[in-house]
Amino acid sequence: EAGVTQFPSHSVIEKGQTVTLRCDPISGHDNLYWYRRVMGKEIKFLLHFVKESKQDESGMPNNRFLAERTGGTYSTLKVQPAELEDSGVYFCASSQATTILYFGPGTRLTVT
Amino acid sequence: SQKIEQNSEALNIQEGKTATLTCNYTNYSPAYLQWYRQDPGRGPVFLLLIRENEKEKRKERLKVTFDTTLKQSLFHITASQPADSATYLCALDFTGGGNKLTFGTGTQLKVEL
């Protein structure tokens, strides 16, 4: 069974540009989460989808971040315009009716 | 707000010894407490989960304890091996559904030959 995949693995962009991160959850998992880790800090929750609906987006830092989950399958996280403080590793995770999360390898975002 | 503390310094132990990692938290106790392992360049991998009404959980060489009075969880790896070297993360689950985990910063474990 394929795990959670994320694309790209690494992205370097300039301040003010737009970046879109993609996550493909494990097939059949209704729950999809985005987390991120900024330098030296702990991994923090961003938002939670159940199928295509946003269940909880209380962790989204501001309106420069937009997450979507088309048809309840893959998800994208767009940052527009990117700021220096957005640099970090963005993790996607999925689960199905359990408390156990399966994480992807992460996308390392560097904003210069 | 809730705060989680894990040993910020790396833990170095000899192969075959027991590694003990600590997770302390403030304020109220979570419904579940989870431990994850993270290797460089990879996402966290689930290891064990313990509920607030459980004192201890075991899985092979791993053991987790949960003391809601002390607001502390201990994570033990017995008969440690170099392959156990990684960062170990404690995560609190207040919702009970795994839907919004609050992570600690993690403790790096290095098992030496």
Short mmCIF file of C-alpha atoms in Angstrom, two decimals:
data_model
loop_
_atom_site.label_atom_id
_atom_site.label_comp_id
_atom_site.label_asym_id
_atom_site.label_seq_id
_atom_site.Cartn_x
_atom_site.Cartn_y
_atom_site.Cartn_z
CA GLU A 1 0.00 0.00 0.00
CA ALA A 2 1.43 3.37 -1.00
CA GLY A 3 1.96 5.84 1.79
CA VAL A 4 1.25 9.55 1.88
CA THR A 5 3.13 11.35 -0.87
CA GLN A 6 4.01 15.01 -1.12
CA PHE A 7 5.27 17.13 -3.97
CA PRO A 8 7.66 18.82 -4.34
CA SER A 9 10.15 17.55 -1.79
CA HIS A 10 11.87 20.92 -1.77
CA SER A 11 10.93 24.36 -3.05
CA VAL A 12 12.98 27.54 -3.06
CA ILE A 13 11.11 30.72 -3.92
CA GLU A 14 11.57 34.44 -3.48
CA LYS A 15 9.58 36.53 -1.10
CA GLY A 16 6.36 37.66 -2.75
CA GLN A 17 6.09 34.65 -5.04
CA THR A 18 3.44 31.96 -4.94
CA VAL A 19 4.00 28.30 -4.13
CA THR A 20 1.61 25.37 -4.23
CA LEU A 21 2.29 22.21 -2.27
CA ARG A 22 0.51 18.98 -3.07
CA CYS A 23 -0.40 16.01 -0.90
CA ASP A 24 -1.78 12.65 -1.96
CA PRO A 25 -3.14 10.77 1.07
CA ILE A 26 -3.36 7.03 1.48
CA SER A 27 -6.18 5.76 -0.71
CA GLY A 28 -9.47 5.59 1.18
CA HIS A 29 -8.42 7.93 3.98
CA ASP A 30 -11.13 10.51 4.53
CA ASN A 31 -9.11 12.58 6.99
CA LEU A 32 -6.29 14.75 5.68
CA TYR A 33 -4.16 17.10 7.74
CA TRP A 34 -1.56 19.75 7.11
CA TYR A 35 1.12 20.46 9.70
CA ARG A 36 4.31 22.50 9.50
CA ARG A 37 7.57 22.84 11.34
CA VAL A 38 9.41 26.12 11.23
CA MET A 39 13.09 26.24 12.16
CA GLY A 40 13.76 25.20 15.74
CA LYS A 41 10.12 24.91 16.65
CA GLU A 42 7.70 22.06 17.15
CA ILE A 43 5.43 20.62 14.47
CA LYS A 44 2.21 22.61 14.47
CA PHE A 45 -1.26 21.83 13.20
CA LEU A 46 -2.55 23.90 10.30
CA LEU A 47 -5.84 22.34 9.25
CA HIS A 48 -7.95 19.22 8.92
CA PHE A 49 -10.14 18.03 6.03
CA VAL A 50 -12.80 15.38 6.22
CA LYS A 51 -13.26 14.35 2.63
CA GLU A 52 -13.52 17.67 0.77
CA SER A 53 -14.75 19.74 3.73
CA LYS A 54 -12.58 21.79 6.06
CA GLN A 55 -13.23 20.43 9.54
CA ASP A 56 -10.83 22.67 11.41
CA GLU A 57 -8.61 25.41 10.00
CA SER A 58 -7.78 27.06 13.31
CA GLY A 59 -4.04 26.59 12.78
CA MET A 60 -3.79 28.46 9.49
CA PRO A 61 -1.49 31.42 10.17
CA ASN A 62 -3.22 34.02 7.97
CA ASN A 63 -5.14 34.51 4.76
CA ARG A 64 -2.04 34.11 2.62
CA PHE A 65 -2.52 30.37 3.07
CA LEU A 66 -5.23 28.57 1.13
CA ALA A 67 -5.87 24.85 1.33
CA GLU A 68 -8.15 22.85 -0.94
CA ARG A 69 -9.07 19.23 -1.31
CA THR A 70 -10.72 18.55 -4.61
CA GLY A 71 -13.18 15.67 -4.64
CA GLY A 72 -11.94 14.46 -1.31
CA THR A 73 -8.76 13.05 -2.79
CA TYR A 74 -5.51 14.99 -3.04
CA SER A 75 -5.00 18.35 -1.36
CA THR A 76 -3.08 21.48 -2.20
CA LEU A 77 -1.73 24.18 0.07
CA LYS A 78 -1.03 27.48 -1.62
CA VAL A 79 0.99 30.28 -0.08
CA GLN A 80 0.48 33.63 -1.79
CA PRO A 81 2.44 35.84 -1.44
CA ALA A 82 5.16 33.97 0.42
CA GLU A 83 7.02 35.67 3.27
CA LEU A 84 10.35 34.78 4.86
CA GLU A 85 8.66 33.42 7.99
CA ASP A 86 6.80 30.85 5.90
CA SER A 87 10.02 28.86 5.49
CA GLY A 88 9.87 25.44 7.08
CA VAL A 89 8.82 21.88 6.44
CA TYR A 90 5.19 21.27 5.56
CA PHE A 91 3.85 17.84 6.42
CA CYS A 92 0.69 16.23 5.22
CA ALA A 93 -0.91 13.34 7.09
CA SER A 94 -3.95 11.16 6.59
CA SER A 95 -6.03 8.79 8.67
CA GLN A 96 -9.17 6.71 8.44
CA ALA A 97 -11.43 6.47 11.49
CA THR A 98 -8.52 6.02 13.87
CA THR A 99 -6.38 8.27 16.00
CA ILE A 100 -3.22 7.17 14.18
CA LEU A 101 -1.86 9.60 11.63
CA TYR A 102 0.26 8.56 8.67
CA PHE A 103 2.63 11.33 7.68
CA GLY A 104 4.19 12.09 4.35
CA PRO A 105 7.89 12.93 3.97
CA GLY A 106 7.23 16.66 3.96
CA THR A 107 7.96 19.54 1.62
CA ARG A 108 10.83 21.78 2.63
CA LEU A 109 9.94 25.36 1.69
CA THR A 110 12.65 28.00 1.61
CA VAL A 111 11.63 31.61 1.05
CA THR A 112 14.54 33.93 0.24
CA SER B 1 -1.86 27.77 26.39
CA GLN B 2 -0.73 24.17 26.53
CA LYS B 3 3.01 23.64 26.71
CA ILE B 4 4.90 20.40 26.11
CA GLU B 5 8.47 19.85 27.22
CA GLN B 6 10.78 17.16 25.99
CA ASN B 7 14.49 16.84 26.74
CA SER B 8 15.97 19.40 24.39
CA GLU B 9 19.45 17.93 24.66
CA ALA B 10 20.32 14.82 22.72
CA LEU B 11 20.40 11.56 24.64
CA ASN B 12 23.39 9.31 23.99
CA ILE B 13 23.32 5.77 25.31
CA GLN B 14 25.20 2.53 24.79
CA GLU B 15 23.77 -0.30 22.76
CA GLY B 16 21.85 -2.75 24.89
CA LYS B 17 20.89 -0.20 27.54
CA THR B 18 17.42 1.17 28.15
CA ALA B 19 16.67 4.63 26.80
CA THR B 20 14.15 6.70 28.73
CA LEU B 21 12.65 9.82 27.19
CA THR B 22 10.46 12.28 29.04
CA CYS B 23 7.42 14.28 27.98
CA ASN B 24 5.97 16.81 30.41
CA TYR B 25 2.97 18.99 29.76
CA THR B 26 1.14 21.80 31.49
CA ASN B 27 -2.52 22.53 32.07
CA TYR B 28 -5.08 19.84 31.39
CA SER B 29 -4.48 16.24 30.42
CA PRO B 30 -5.14 15.01 26.90
CA ALA B 31 -7.48 12.20 25.97
CA TYR B 32 -4.57 10.42 24.32
CA LEU B 33 -0.84 10.76 24.29
CA GLN B 34 1.08 9.50 21.29
CA TRP B 35 4.73 8.88 20.55
CA TYR B 36 6.23 9.20 17.10
CA ARG B 37 9.64 8.53 15.64
CA GLN B 38 11.17 10.84 13.07
CA ASP B 39 14.25 10.18 10.98
CA PRO B 40 16.11 12.96 9.10
CA GLY B 41 14.29 14.00 5.93
CA ARG B 42 11.22 11.93 6.74
CA GLY B 43 7.84 12.47 8.31
CA PRO B 44 6.93 11.27 11.80
CA VAL B 45 6.01 7.60 12.16
CA PHE B 46 3.50 6.49 14.77
CA LEU B 47 4.83 4.20 17.50
CA LEU B 48 2.46 3.99 20.46
CA LEU B 49 -0.69 5.54 21.85
CA ILE B 50 -1.84 5.60 25.48
CA ARG B 51 -5.18 6.77 26.80
CA GLU B 52 -5.65 8.99 29.84
CA ASN B 53 -7.12 6.10 31.85
CA GLU B 54 -4.18 3.80 31.06
CA LYS B 55 -1.01 3.70 33.11
CA GLU B 56 1.24 1.71 30.82
CA LYS B 57 1.38 0.36 27.27
CA ARG B 58 3.89 -1.99 25.70
CA LYS B 59 4.84 -2.98 22.17
CA GLU B 60 7.83 -5.23 21.67
CA ARG B 61 10.83 -3.33 23.09
CA LEU B 62 8.84 -0.15 23.63
CA LYS B 63 6.99 0.91 26.77
CA VAL B 64 5.04 4.07 27.47
CA THR B 65 3.75 5.27 30.82
CA PHE B 66 1.26 8.06 31.45
CA ASP B 67 0.87 9.80 34.78
CA THR B 68 -1.89 12.42 34.66
CA THR B 69 -1.10 13.52 38.23
CA LEU B 70 2.48 14.35 37.35
CA LYS B 71 1.41 15.43 33.85
CA GLN B 72 4.16 13.28 32.42
CA SER B 73 4.74 10.46 30.00
CA LEU B 74 7.87 8.32 29.88
CA PHE B 75 8.94 6.45 26.76
CA HIS B 76 11.31 3.52 27.20
CA ILE B 77 13.26 1.55 24.61
CA THR B 78 14.79 -1.58 26.12
CA ALA B 79 17.80 -3.39 24.65
CA SER B 80 18.46 -0.37 22.47
CA GLN B 81 20.14 -0.74 19.08
CA PRO B 82 21.92 1.73 16.80
CA ALA B 83 18.88 1.48 14.49
CA ASP B 84 16.83 3.11 17.26
CA SER B 85 18.76 6.35 16.76
CA ALA B 86 16.22 9.00 15.71
CA THR B 87 14.21 11.90 17.08
CA TYR B 88 11.26 10.89 19.23
CA LEU B 89 8.23 13.14 19.40
CA CYS B 90 5.54 13.28 22.01
CA ALA B 91 2.10 14.41 20.81
CA LEU B 92 -0.98 15.27 22.82
CA ASP B 93 -4.44 14.59 21.47
CA PHE B 94 -7.12 16.54 23.32
CA THR B 95 -9.97 15.77 20.96
CA GLY B 96 -9.69 12.02 21.26
CA GLY B 97 -9.91 11.56 17.53
CA GLY B 98 -6.33 12.25 16.53
CA ASN B 99 -7.60 15.27 14.67
CA LYS B 100 -5.40 17.99 16.08
CA LEU B 101 -2.18 16.86 17.66
CA THR B 102 -0.01 19.14 19.75
CA PHE B 103 3.62 18.11 19.38
CA GLY B 104 6.66 18.56 21.56
CA THR B 105 9.95 19.59 19.98
CA GLY B 106 11.30 16.06 20.24
CA THR B 107 14.32 14.42 21.78
CA GLN B 108 17.17 13.14 19.64
CA LEU B 109 18.37 9.70 20.67
CA LYS B 110 21.71 8.29 19.61
CA VAL B 111 22.54 4.69 20.40
CA GLU B 112 26.25 3.98 20.22
CA LEU B 113 28.01 0.66 19.74
#
